[in-house]
PDB file of C-alpha atoms and ligand atoms in Angstrom:
ATOM      1  CA  UNK E   1     -12.688 -10.199 -19.993  1.00  0.00           C
ATOM      2  CA  UNK E   2      -9.038 -11.677 -21.124  1.00  0.00           C
ATOM      3  CA  UNK E   3      -6.740 -13.504 -18.840  1.00  0.00           C
ATOM      4  CA  UNK E   4      -3.255 -13.456 -20.089  1.00  0.00           C
ATOM      5  CA  UNK E   5      -0.285 -15.481 -18.697  1.00  0.00           C
ATOM      6  CA  UNK E   6       2.424 -14.507 -20.841  1.00  0.00           C
ATOM      7  CA  UNK E   7       4.223 -11.196 -22.095  1.00  0.00           C
ATOM      8  CA  UNK E   8       3.314 -12.022 -25.729  1.00  0.00           C
ATOM      9  CA  UNK E   9      -0.167 -12.403 -24.804  1.00  0.00           C
ATOM     10  CA  UNK E  10      -0.279  -9.256 -22.921  1.00  0.00           C
ATOM     11  CA  UNK E  11       1.691  -7.534 -25.623  1.00  0.00           C
ATOM     12  CA  UNK E  12      -1.251  -8.768 -28.104  1.00  0.00           C
ATOM     13  CA  UNK E  13      -4.091  -7.314 -26.016  1.00  0.00           C
ATOM     14  CA  UNK E  14      -2.314  -4.106 -25.355  1.00  0.00           C
ATOM     15  CA  UNK E  15      -1.788  -3.770 -29.163  1.00  0.00           C
ATOM     16  CA  UNK E  16      -5.726  -4.396 -29.927  1.00  0.00           C
ATOM     17  CA  UNK E  17      -6.499  -1.376 -27.731  1.00  0.00           C
ATOM     18  CA  UNK E  18      -5.233   0.703 -30.635  1.00  0.00           C
ATOM     19  CA  UNK E  19      -4.887   4.139 -29.024  1.00  0.00           C
ATOM     20  CA  UNK E  20      -7.542   3.695 -26.053  1.00  0.00           C
ATOM     21  CA  UNK E  21      -6.458   4.992 -22.810  1.00  0.00           C
ATOM     22  CA  UNK E  22      -5.139   2.094 -20.318  1.00  0.00           C
ATOM     23  CA  UNK E  23      -5.677   2.087 -16.527  1.00  0.00           C
ATOM     24  CA  UNK E  24      -3.596  -0.322 -14.517  1.00  0.00           C
ATOM     25  CA  UNK E  25      -4.075  -1.692 -11.109  1.00  0.00           C
ATOM     26  CA  UNK E  26      -1.055  -3.782  -9.925  1.00  0.00           C
ATOM     27  CA  UNK E  27      -1.949  -6.334  -7.147  1.00  0.00           C
ATOM     28  CA  UNK E  28      -0.666  -9.353  -5.570  1.00  0.00           C
ATOM     29  CA  UNK E  29      -4.196 -10.926  -5.559  1.00  0.00           C
ATOM     30  CA  UNK E  30      -6.076 -12.105  -2.558  1.00  0.00           C
ATOM     31  CA  UNK E  31      -8.384  -9.280  -3.836  1.00  0.00           C
ATOM     32  CA  UNK E  32     -10.704  -7.534  -1.306  1.00  0.00           C
ATOM     33  CA  UNK E  33     -12.998  -4.347  -1.017  1.00  0.00           C
ATOM     34  CA  UNK E  34     -10.121  -2.232  -0.982  1.00  0.00           C
ATOM     35  CA  UNK E  35      -8.777  -3.539  -4.205  1.00  0.00           C
ATOM     36  CA  UNK E  36     -12.223  -3.154  -5.687  1.00  0.00           C
ATOM     37  CA  UNK E  37     -12.118   0.327  -4.791  1.00  0.00           C
ATOM     38  CA  UNK E  38      -8.944   1.068  -6.899  1.00  0.00           C
ATOM     39  CA  UNK E  39     -10.805  -0.809  -9.710  1.00  0.00           C
ATOM     40  CA  UNK E  40     -14.052   1.463  -9.251  1.00  0.00           C
ATOM     41  CA  UNK E  41     -11.763   4.380  -9.217  1.00  0.00           C
ATOM     42  CA  UNK E  42      -9.755   3.347 -12.457  1.00  0.00           C
ATOM     43  CA  UNK E  43     -13.222   3.102 -13.879  1.00  0.00           C
ATOM     44  CA  UNK E  44     -13.963   6.866 -13.194  1.00  0.00           C
ATOM     45  CA  UNK E  45     -12.274   7.334 -16.749  1.00  0.00           C
ATOM     46  CA  UNK E  46     -14.976   5.529 -18.777  1.00  0.00           C
ATOM     47  CA  UNK E  47     -12.761   5.558 -21.902  1.00  0.00           C
ATOM     48  CA  UNK E  48     -10.002   3.583 -20.374  1.00  0.00           C
ATOM     49  CA  UNK E  49      -9.399   0.149 -20.624  1.00  0.00           C
ATOM     50  CA  UNK E  50      -8.860  -1.668 -16.999  1.00  0.00           C
ATOM     51  CA  UNK E  51      -5.859  -3.964 -16.756  1.00  0.00           C
ATOM     52  CA  UNK E  52      -5.369  -5.824 -13.438  1.00  0.00           C
ATOM     53  CA  UNK E  53      -1.932  -7.655 -12.611  1.00  0.00           C
ATOM     54  CA  UNK E  54      -1.994 -10.380 -10.193  1.00  0.00           C
ATOM     55  CA  UNK E  55       1.499 -11.253  -9.006  1.00  0.00           C
ATOM     56  CA  UNK E  56       2.976 -12.499  -5.871  1.00  0.00           C
ATOM     57  CA  UNK E  57       6.440 -10.860  -6.156  1.00  0.00           C
ATOM     58  CA  UNK E  58       8.954 -12.726  -4.352  1.00  0.00           C
ATOM     59  CA  UNK E  59      11.683  -9.988  -4.857  1.00  0.00           C
ATOM     60  CA  UNK E  60       9.567  -8.053  -2.208  1.00  0.00           C
ATOM     61  CA  UNK E  61       9.488 -10.695   0.586  1.00  0.00           C
ATOM     62  CA  UNK E  62      12.153 -10.939   3.089  1.00  0.00           C
ATOM     63  CA  UNK E  63      13.747 -14.369   3.840  1.00  0.00           C
ATOM     64  CA  UNK E  64      11.514 -14.688   6.966  1.00  0.00           C
ATOM     65  CA  UNK E  65       8.450 -13.342   5.287  1.00  0.00           C
ATOM     66  CA  UNK E  66       5.254 -15.286   4.228  1.00  0.00           C
ATOM     67  CA  UNK E  67       5.981 -15.892   0.547  1.00  0.00           C
ATOM     68  CA  UNK E  68       5.227 -19.346   0.643  1.00  0.00           C
ATOM     69  CA  UNK E  69       2.166 -18.972   2.564  1.00  0.00           C
ATOM     70  CA  UNK E  70       0.834 -15.719   0.949  1.00  0.00           C
ATOM     71  CA  UNK E  71      -2.756 -16.258   0.019  1.00  0.00           C
ATOM     72  CA  UNK E  72      -3.555 -17.131  -3.953  1.00  0.00           C
ATOM     73  CA  UNK E  73      -7.086 -17.574  -4.188  1.00  0.00           C
ATOM     74  CA  UNK E  74      -6.819 -17.124  -8.148  1.00  0.00           C
ATOM     75  CA  UNK E  75     -10.710 -18.316  -8.980  1.00  0.00           C
ATOM     76  CA  UNK E  76     -11.962 -15.838  -6.368  1.00  0.00           C
ATOM     77  CA  UNK E  77      -9.569 -13.083  -7.569  1.00  0.00           C
ATOM     78  CA  UNK E  78     -10.699 -13.659 -11.326  1.00  0.00           C
ATOM     79  CA  UNK E  79     -14.541 -13.537 -10.086  1.00  0.00           C
ATOM     80  CA  UNK E  80     -13.558 -10.071  -8.383  1.00  0.00           C
ATOM     81  CA  UNK E  81     -11.942  -8.807 -11.545  1.00  0.00           C
ATOM     82  CA  UNK E  82     -14.870 -10.127 -13.959  1.00  0.00           C
ATOM     83  CA  UNK E  83     -17.328  -8.677 -11.519  1.00  0.00           C
ATOM     84  CA  UNK E  84     -15.433  -5.201 -11.643  1.00  0.00           C
ATOM     85  CA  UNK E  85     -15.582  -5.551 -15.316  1.00  0.00           C
ATOM     86  CA  UNK E  86     -11.641  -5.609 -15.732  1.00  0.00           C
ATOM     87  CA  UNK E  87     -10.880  -5.600 -19.357  1.00  0.00           C
ATOM     88  CA  UNK E  88      -7.652  -7.816 -19.054  1.00  0.00           C
ATOM     89  CA  UNK E  89      -5.773  -9.709 -15.824  1.00  0.00           C
ATOM     90  CA  UNK E  90      -2.272 -10.291 -16.317  1.00  0.00           C
ATOM     91  CA  UNK E  91      -1.486 -12.897 -14.275  1.00  0.00           C
ATOM     92  CA  UNK E  92       2.373 -14.283 -14.906  1.00  0.00           C
ATOM     93  CA  UNK E  93       4.187 -17.119 -13.304  1.00  0.00           C
ATOM     94  CA  UNK E  94       7.472 -15.979 -11.670  1.00  0.00           C
ATOM     95  CA  UNK E  95       9.340 -17.837 -14.563  1.00  0.00           C
ATOM     96  CA  UNK E  96       7.344 -15.752 -17.175  1.00  0.00           C
ATOM     97  CA  UNK E  97       7.949 -12.350 -15.229  1.00  0.00           C
ATOM     98  CA  UNK E  98      11.639 -12.894 -14.091  1.00  0.00           C
ATOM     99  CA  UNK E  99      12.535 -14.915 -17.389  1.00  0.00           C
ATOM    100  CA  UNK E 100      16.176 -14.453 -16.646  1.00  0.00           C
ATOM    101  CA  UNK E 101      15.873 -15.578 -13.155  1.00  0.00           C
ATOM    102  CA  UNK E 102      16.730 -13.388 -10.249  1.00  0.00           C
ATOM    103  CA  UNK E 103      17.420  -9.871 -11.684  1.00  0.00           C
ATOM    104  CA  UNK E 104      20.973  -8.636 -11.334  1.00  0.00           C
ATOM    105  CA  UNK E 105      19.617  -5.219 -12.180  1.00  0.00           C
ATOM    106  CA  UNK E 106      16.861  -3.675 -10.045  1.00  0.00           C
ATOM    107  CA  UNK E 107      15.697  -0.501  -8.903  1.00  0.00           C
ATOM    108  CA  UNK E 108      17.130   0.788  -5.823  1.00  0.00           C
ATOM    109  CA  UNK E 109      14.512   2.922  -3.565  1.00  0.00           C
ATOM    110  CA  UNK E 110      17.440   5.231  -2.318  1.00  0.00           C
ATOM    111  CA  UNK E 111      17.119   6.759   1.381  1.00  0.00           C
ATOM    112  CA  UNK E 112      13.327   6.721   1.524  1.00  0.00           C
ATOM    113  CA  UNK E 113      13.643   3.052   1.102  1.00  0.00           C
ATOM    114  CA  UNK E 114      15.336   2.613   4.311  1.00  0.00           C
ATOM    115  CA  UNK E 115      13.344   4.166   6.840  1.00  0.00           C
ATOM    116  CA  UNK E 116       9.705   3.145   8.395  1.00  0.00           C
ATOM    117  CA  UNK E 117       8.752  -0.239   6.537  1.00  0.00           C
ATOM    118  CA  UNK E 118      12.139  -0.275   4.798  1.00  0.00           C
ATOM    119  CA  UNK E 119      13.949  -0.300   8.229  1.00  0.00           C
ATOM    120  CA  UNK E 120      11.907  -3.361   9.135  1.00  0.00           C
ATOM    121  CA  UNK E 121      11.744  -4.687   5.965  1.00  0.00           C
ATOM    122  CA  UNK E 122      15.290  -4.540   4.204  1.00  0.00           C
ATOM    123  CA  UNK E 123      15.088  -4.557   0.593  1.00  0.00           C
ATOM    124  CA  UNK E 124      11.367  -4.509   0.296  1.00  0.00           C
ATOM    125  CA  UNK E 125      10.815  -1.230  -1.651  1.00  0.00           C
ATOM    126  CA  UNK E 126      13.639  -2.164  -4.097  1.00  0.00           C
ATOM    127  CA  UNK E 127      11.622  -5.359  -4.931  1.00  0.00           C
ATOM    128  CA  UNK E 128       8.391  -3.239  -5.029  1.00  0.00           C
ATOM    129  CA  UNK E 129       9.904  -0.875  -7.398  1.00  0.00           C
ATOM    130  CA  UNK E 130      11.604  -3.115  -9.807  1.00  0.00           C
ATOM    131  CA  UNK E 131       8.252  -5.370 -10.109  1.00  0.00           C
ATOM    132  CA  UNK E 132       6.497  -2.053 -10.651  1.00  0.00           C
ATOM    133  CA  UNK E 133       8.940  -0.604 -13.109  1.00  0.00           C
ATOM    134  CA  UNK E 134       8.554  -4.141 -15.058  1.00  0.00           C
ATOM    135  CA  UNK E 135       4.748  -3.900 -15.190  1.00  0.00           C
ATOM    136  CA  UNK E 136       4.908  -0.407 -16.061  1.00  0.00           C
ATOM    137  CA  UNK E 137       7.085  -1.466 -19.147  1.00  0.00           C
ATOM    138  CA  UNK E 138       5.039  -4.180 -20.189  1.00  0.00           C
ATOM    139  CA  UNK E 139       1.576  -2.888 -19.986  1.00  0.00           C
ATOM    140  CA  UNK E 140       2.573   0.729 -20.738  1.00  0.00           C
ATOM    141  CA  UNK E 141      -0.368   2.376 -18.886  1.00  0.00           C
ATOM    142  CA  UNK E 142      -1.655   6.028 -19.006  1.00  0.00           C
ATOM    143  CA  UNK E 143      -2.654   5.784 -15.179  1.00  0.00           C
ATOM    144  CA  UNK E 144      -1.564   3.327 -12.490  1.00  0.00           C
ATOM    145  CA  UNK E 145      -3.656   3.091  -9.124  1.00  0.00           C
ATOM    146  CA  UNK E 146      -2.258   2.519  -5.806  1.00  0.00           C
ATOM    147  CA  UNK E 147      -3.522   2.469  -2.291  1.00  0.00           C
ATOM    148  CA  UNK E 148      -2.896   5.054   0.393  1.00  0.00           C
ATOM    149  CA  UNK E 149      -2.627   2.223   2.985  1.00  0.00           C
ATOM    150  CA  UNK E 150       1.012   1.709   1.784  1.00  0.00           C
ATOM    151  CA  UNK E 151       1.697   5.287   1.945  1.00  0.00           C
ATOM    152  CA  UNK E 152       5.421   4.789   1.539  1.00  0.00           C
ATOM    153  CA  UNK E 153       5.115   2.563  -1.338  1.00  0.00           C
ATOM    154  CA  UNK E 154       2.774   5.290  -3.304  1.00  0.00           C
ATOM    155  CA  UNK E 155       5.205   8.039  -2.649  1.00  0.00           C
ATOM    156  CA  UNK E 156       8.201   5.987  -3.784  1.00  0.00           C
ATOM    157  CA  UNK E 157       6.331   4.889  -7.006  1.00  0.00           C
ATOM    158  CA  UNK E 158       5.437   8.694  -7.568  1.00  0.00           C
ATOM    159  CA  UNK E 159       9.240   9.257  -6.686  1.00  0.00           C
ATOM    160  CA  UNK E 160      10.401   6.490  -9.463  1.00  0.00           C
ATOM    161  CA  UNK E 161       7.758   7.969 -11.950  1.00  0.00           C
ATOM    162  CA  UNK E 162       9.359  11.280 -11.430  1.00  0.00           C
ATOM    163  CA  UNK E 163      13.163  10.401 -11.370  1.00  0.00           C
ATOM    164  CA  UNK E 164      13.004   7.984 -14.090  1.00  0.00           C
ATOM    165  CA  UNK E 165      10.613   9.904 -16.307  1.00  0.00           C
ATOM    166  CA  UNK E 166       7.954   7.062 -16.735  1.00  0.00           C
ATOM    167  CA  UNK E 167       5.201   8.697 -18.922  1.00  0.00           C
ATOM    168  CA  UNK E 168       2.332   7.973 -16.808  1.00  0.00           C
ATOM    169  CA  UNK E 169       0.078   9.274 -13.979  1.00  0.00           C
ATOM    170  CA  UNK E 170      -0.211   7.815 -10.568  1.00  0.00           C
ATOM    171  CA  UNK E 171      -3.425   7.834  -8.652  1.00  0.00           C
ATOM    172  CA  UNK E 172      -3.255   7.405  -4.837  1.00  0.00           C
ATOM    173  CA  UNK E 173      -6.601   5.929  -3.727  1.00  0.00           C
ATOM    174  CA  UNK E 174      -7.945   6.311  -0.009  1.00  0.00           C
ATOM    175  CA  UNK E 175      -7.717   3.706   2.347  1.00  0.00           C
ATOM    176  CA  UNK E 176     -11.054   1.385   2.728  1.00  0.00           C
ATOM    177  CA  UNK E 177     -11.819   0.372   6.317  1.00  0.00           C
ATOM    178  CA  UNK E 178     -14.287  -2.032   7.743  1.00  0.00           C
ATOM    179  CA  UNK E 179     -17.033  -0.745   9.678  1.00  0.00           C
ATOM    180  CA  UNK E 180     -15.117  -1.149  13.036  1.00  0.00           C
ATOM    181  CA  UNK E 181     -12.184   0.737  11.502  1.00  0.00           C
ATOM    182  CA  UNK E 182      -9.586  -1.906  10.542  1.00  0.00           C
ATOM    183  CA  UNK E 183      -7.941  -0.981   7.269  1.00  0.00           C
ATOM    184  CA  UNK E 184      -8.620  -3.589   4.774  1.00  0.00           C
ATOM    185  CA  UNK E 185      -5.588  -5.835   3.722  1.00  0.00           C
ATOM    186  CA  UNK E 186      -4.904  -9.365   2.339  1.00  0.00           C
ATOM    187  CA  UNK E 187      -3.323 -10.061   5.470  1.00  0.00           C
ATOM    188  CA  UNK E 188      -6.174  -9.568   7.727  1.00  0.00           C
ATOM    189  CA  UNK E 189      -7.604 -13.008   6.775  1.00  0.00           C
ATOM    190  CA  UNK E 190      -4.237 -14.535   8.864  1.00  0.00           C
ATOM    191  CA  UNK E 191      -6.242 -12.723  12.188  1.00  0.00           C
ATOM    192  CA  UNK E 192      -8.047 -14.790  14.625  1.00  0.00           C
ATOM    193  CA  UNK E 193     -11.269 -13.295  15.959  1.00  0.00           C
ATOM    194  CA  UNK E 194      -9.453 -12.304  19.067  1.00  0.00           C
ATOM    195  CA  UNK E 195      -6.299 -10.721  17.245  1.00  0.00           C
ATOM    196  CA  UNK E 196      -8.595  -8.813  14.981  1.00  0.00           C
ATOM    197  CA  UNK E 197     -10.111  -7.147  18.229  1.00  0.00           C
ATOM    198  CA  UNK E 198      -6.517  -6.526  19.099  1.00  0.00           C
ATOM    199  CA  UNK E 199      -5.474  -5.080  15.761  1.00  0.00           C
ATOM    200  CA  UNK E 200      -8.571  -2.537  15.989  1.00  0.00           C
ATOM    201  CA  UNK E 201      -6.156  -0.354  18.473  1.00  0.00           C
ATOM    202  CA  UNK E 202      -4.252   0.591  15.481  1.00  0.00           C
ATOM    203  CA  UNK E 203      -7.130   2.506  13.712  1.00  0.00           C
ATOM    204  CA  UNK E 204      -8.376   3.721  17.381  1.00  0.00           C
ATOM    205  CA  UNK E 205      -4.484   5.227  17.724  1.00  0.00           C
ATOM    206  CA  UNK E 206      -4.740   7.025  14.590  1.00  0.00           C
ATOM    207  CA  UNK E 207      -7.999   8.672  15.125  1.00  0.00           C
ATOM    208  CA  UNK E 208      -6.919   9.650  18.619  1.00  0.00           C
ATOM    209  CA  UNK E 209      -3.791  11.251  16.932  1.00  0.00           C
ATOM    210  CA  UNK E 210      -5.987  12.712  14.537  1.00  0.00           C
ATOM    211  CA  UNK E 211      -8.131  14.484  17.075  1.00  0.00           C
ATOM    212  CA  UNK E 212      -5.187  15.749  18.861  1.00  0.00           C
ATOM    213  CA  UNK E 213      -3.442  17.159  15.819  1.00  0.00           C
ATOM    214  CA  UNK E 214      -4.741  21.057  16.258  1.00  0.00           C
ATOM    215  CA  UNK E 215      -2.626  21.086  19.510  1.00  0.00           C
ATOM    216  CA  UNK E 216       0.409  19.948  17.507  1.00  0.00           C
ATOM    217  CA  UNK E 217       2.999  16.839  17.088  1.00  0.00           C
ATOM    218  CA  UNK E 218       3.483  16.118  20.652  1.00  0.00           C
ATOM    219  CA  UNK E 219      -0.301  15.527  21.538  1.00  0.00           C
ATOM    220  CA  UNK E 220      -0.762  13.680  18.376  1.00  0.00           C
ATOM    221  CA  UNK E 221       2.115  11.203  19.353  1.00  0.00           C
ATOM    222  CA  UNK E 222       1.168  11.318  22.956  1.00  0.00           C
ATOM    223  CA  UNK E 223      -2.568  10.317  22.501  1.00  0.00           C
ATOM    224  CA  UNK E 224      -1.807   7.619  19.911  1.00  0.00           C
ATOM    225  CA  UNK E 225       0.641   6.095  22.001  1.00  0.00           C
ATOM    226  CA  UNK E 226      -1.518   6.097  25.051  1.00  0.00           C
ATOM    227  CA  UNK E 227      -3.936   4.132  22.877  1.00  0.00           C
ATOM    228  CA  UNK E 228      -1.589   1.707  21.954  1.00  0.00           C
ATOM    229  CA  UNK E 229      -0.160   1.176  25.308  1.00  0.00           C
ATOM    230  CA  UNK E 230      -3.835   0.033  26.442  1.00  0.00           C
ATOM    231  CA  UNK E 231      -3.525  -3.140  23.959  1.00  0.00           C
ATOM    232  CA  UNK E 232      -0.109  -5.156  24.932  1.00  0.00           C
ATOM    233  CA  UNK E 233      -1.167  -7.955  22.716  1.00  0.00           C
ATOM    234  CA  UNK E 234       0.191  -5.453  19.962  1.00  0.00           C
ATOM    235  CA  UNK E 235       3.704  -5.406  19.201  1.00  0.00           C
ATOM    236  CA  UNK E 236       4.457  -2.193  18.034  1.00  0.00           C
ATOM    237  CA  UNK E 237       7.250  -1.511  15.240  1.00  0.00           C
ATOM    238  CA  UNK E 238       6.771   2.040  14.845  1.00  0.00           C
ATOM    239  CA  UNK E 239       4.618   4.994  15.289  1.00  0.00           C
ATOM    240  CA  UNK E 240       5.888   8.110  13.475  1.00  0.00           C
ATOM    241  CA  UNK E 241       4.616  11.464  12.464  1.00  0.00           C
ATOM    242  CA  UNK E 242       6.007  12.815   9.474  1.00  0.00           C
ATOM    243  CA  UNK E 243       5.548  15.390   6.475  1.00  0.00           C
ATOM    244  CA  UNK E 244       2.644  13.774   4.328  1.00  0.00           C
ATOM    245  CA  UNK E 245       4.138  14.818   0.991  1.00  0.00           C
ATOM    246  CA  UNK E 246       8.013  14.602   1.529  1.00  0.00           C
ATOM    247  CA  UNK E 247       8.283  12.065   4.278  1.00  0.00           C
ATOM    248  CA  UNK E 248      10.781  14.444   5.857  1.00  0.00           C
ATOM    249  CA  UNK E 249      10.608  15.327   9.539  1.00  0.00           C
ATOM    250  CA  UNK E 250       7.598  17.693  10.354  1.00  0.00           C
ATOM    251  CA  UNK E 251       7.730  21.024  11.851  1.00  0.00           C
ATOM    252  CA  UNK E 252       6.239  20.110  15.328  1.00  0.00           C
ATOM    253  CA  UNK E 253       3.388  22.614  15.168  1.00  0.00           C
ATOM    254  CA  UNK E 254       2.222  23.093  11.809  1.00  0.00           C
ATOM    255  CA  UNK E 255       1.920  21.274   8.445  1.00  0.00           C
ATOM    256  CA  UNK E 256      -0.074  18.556   6.820  1.00  0.00           C
ATOM    257  CA  UNK E 257       1.086  15.407   8.677  1.00  0.00           C
ATOM    258  CA  UNK E 258       0.947  11.771   7.856  1.00  0.00           C
ATOM    259  CA  UNK E 259       0.707   9.698  11.270  1.00  0.00           C
ATOM    260  CA  UNK E 260       1.883   5.944  10.237  1.00  0.00           C
ATOM    261  CA  UNK E 261       2.082   2.905  12.597  1.00  0.00           C
ATOM    262  CA  UNK E 262       3.100  -0.796  12.323  1.00  0.00           C
ATOM    263  CA  UNK E 263       2.661  -3.338  14.715  1.00  0.00           C
ATOM    264  CA  UNK E 264       2.757  -7.150  14.863  1.00  0.00           C
ATOM    265  CA  UNK E 265      -0.398  -8.786  16.088  1.00  0.00           C
ATOM    266  CA  UNK E 266       0.347 -12.521  16.812  1.00  0.00           C
ATOM    267  CA  UNK E 267       2.060 -13.578  13.353  1.00  0.00           C
ATOM    268  CA  UNK E 268       0.462 -11.066  11.239  1.00  0.00           C
ATOM    269  CA  UNK E 269       2.201  -7.446  10.656  1.00  0.00           C
ATOM    270  CA  UNK E 270      -0.243  -4.702   9.909  1.00  0.00           C
ATOM    271  CA  UNK E 271       0.222  -1.271   8.776  1.00  0.00           C
ATOM    272  CA  UNK E 272      -2.107   1.946   8.699  1.00  0.00           C
ATOM    273  CA  UNK E 273      -1.850   5.511   8.514  1.00  0.00           C
ATOM    274  CA  UNK E 274      -3.698   8.688   8.436  1.00  0.00           C
ATOM    275  CA  UNK E 275      -3.181  12.262   7.268  1.00  0.00           C
ATOM    276  CA  UNK E 276      -3.885  15.205   9.769  1.00  0.00           C
ATOM    277  CA  UNK E 277      -3.635  19.130   9.882  1.00  0.00           C
ATOM    278  CA  UNK E 278      -1.290  20.007  12.679  1.00  0.00           C
ATOM    279  CA  UNK E 279      -1.309  23.266  14.691  1.00  0.00           C
ATOM    280  CA  UNK E 280      -4.410  25.219  14.698  1.00  0.00           C
ATOM    281  CA  UNK E 281      -4.806  25.378  18.538  1.00  0.00           C
ATOM    282  CA  UNK E 282      -2.116  26.330  21.236  1.00  0.00           C
ATOM    283  CA  UNK E 283       0.326  23.420  22.229  1.00  0.00           C
ATOM    284  CA  UNK E 284      -1.088  21.448  25.372  1.00  0.00           C
ATOM    285  CA  UNK E 285       0.703  21.246  28.611  1.00  0.00           C
ATOM    286  CA  UNK E 286       3.161  17.977  28.563  1.00  0.00           C
ATOM    287  CA  UNK E 287       1.553  14.609  29.301  1.00  0.00           C
ATOM    288  CA  UNK E 288      -1.828  16.523  30.207  1.00  0.00           C
ATOM    289  CA  UNK E 289      -3.823  14.227  27.937  1.00  0.00           C
ATOM    290  CA  UNK E 290      -1.800  10.906  28.188  1.00  0.00           C
ATOM    291  CA  UNK E 291      -4.695   8.847  28.634  1.00  0.00           C
ATOM    292  CA  UNK E 292      -6.576   6.308  26.474  1.00  0.00           C
ATOM    293  CA  UNK E 293      -9.248   8.025  24.559  1.00  0.00           C
TER     294      UNK E 293
HETATM  295  O1  PAF O   1       0.935  -3.062  -2.977  1.00  0.00           O
HETATM  296  C1  PAF O   1       0.827  -4.306  -3.561  1.00  0.00           C
HETATM  297  O2  PAF O   1      -0.008  -5.216  -3.686  1.00  0.00           O
HETATM  298  C2  PAF O   1       2.362  -4.719  -4.308  1.00  0.00           C
HETATM  299  O3  PAF O   1       3.441  -4.149  -3.266  1.00  0.00           O
HETATM  300  C3  PAF O   1       2.513  -4.211  -5.619  1.00  0.00           C
HETATM  301  C4  PAF O   1       2.354  -2.839  -5.801  1.00  0.00           C
HETATM  302  C5  PAF O   1       1.308  -4.982  -6.636  1.00  0.00           C
HETATM  303  C6  PAF O   1       3.796  -4.593  -6.158  1.00  0.00           C
HETATM  304  O4  PAF O   1       4.077  -6.149  -6.064  1.00  0.00           O
END
């Protein structure tokens, strides 16, 4: 495994592939089993070289967010990349990637960047798309892999690739969960044992919503909300049900939906989502099932 820190080293590694396909997994480090799953998915194309980028991107952090404290366990991260048989790890410094300082020209995520996560984190997705565009330009991958856990990020990256004609495929990879249901996230390490217990209400609420899906959108939201209300230690930011493919509002009774939740547990903000199929059964009477499941 080659570890490269500069554009020049990366370009040399990339040139040495001479025609071999390249799979890229962009990360901010603090790697966990969810990332390992992305690496393994990338290896499903046995002829592709696996490139992993590790870069904590300042552009996607708001002024009140945890940039300075974001975990950077680089030795452990490199061990995980080696264990996953990565071919190249690109770990640039901020100065190397943003060599002209804060960029004046950036990618704008458009209206989809202003809803849900974007409403709570203004500019976040502009920062994400800008760094992802730079990584695509520098690495020139054939396929890039992103987790479904940040569903809005995934849909925006697909949109950028389509709208700006990036010549690569985007692969979405299912969320990996701990046995108790908690979606894996680099931020889970901030949770105390008690907070971790409270955080489980997020996946429980999503499962309750999923179970109610045959009865339509009102039942989904009703049951998911009831679970969240049972954990007052969660500060709910949003619980929303939208069209899974377009992120548009959903016909209340039918269609493939995406149920998304974001909440703060102590000082840690967590997000999660599940897809569901609405509408095989009749709508329920209002409030009938408004109890914790
Ligand atoms: O999902 C992440 O880890 C980051 O948003 C990404 C895609 C690596 C861009 O910094």
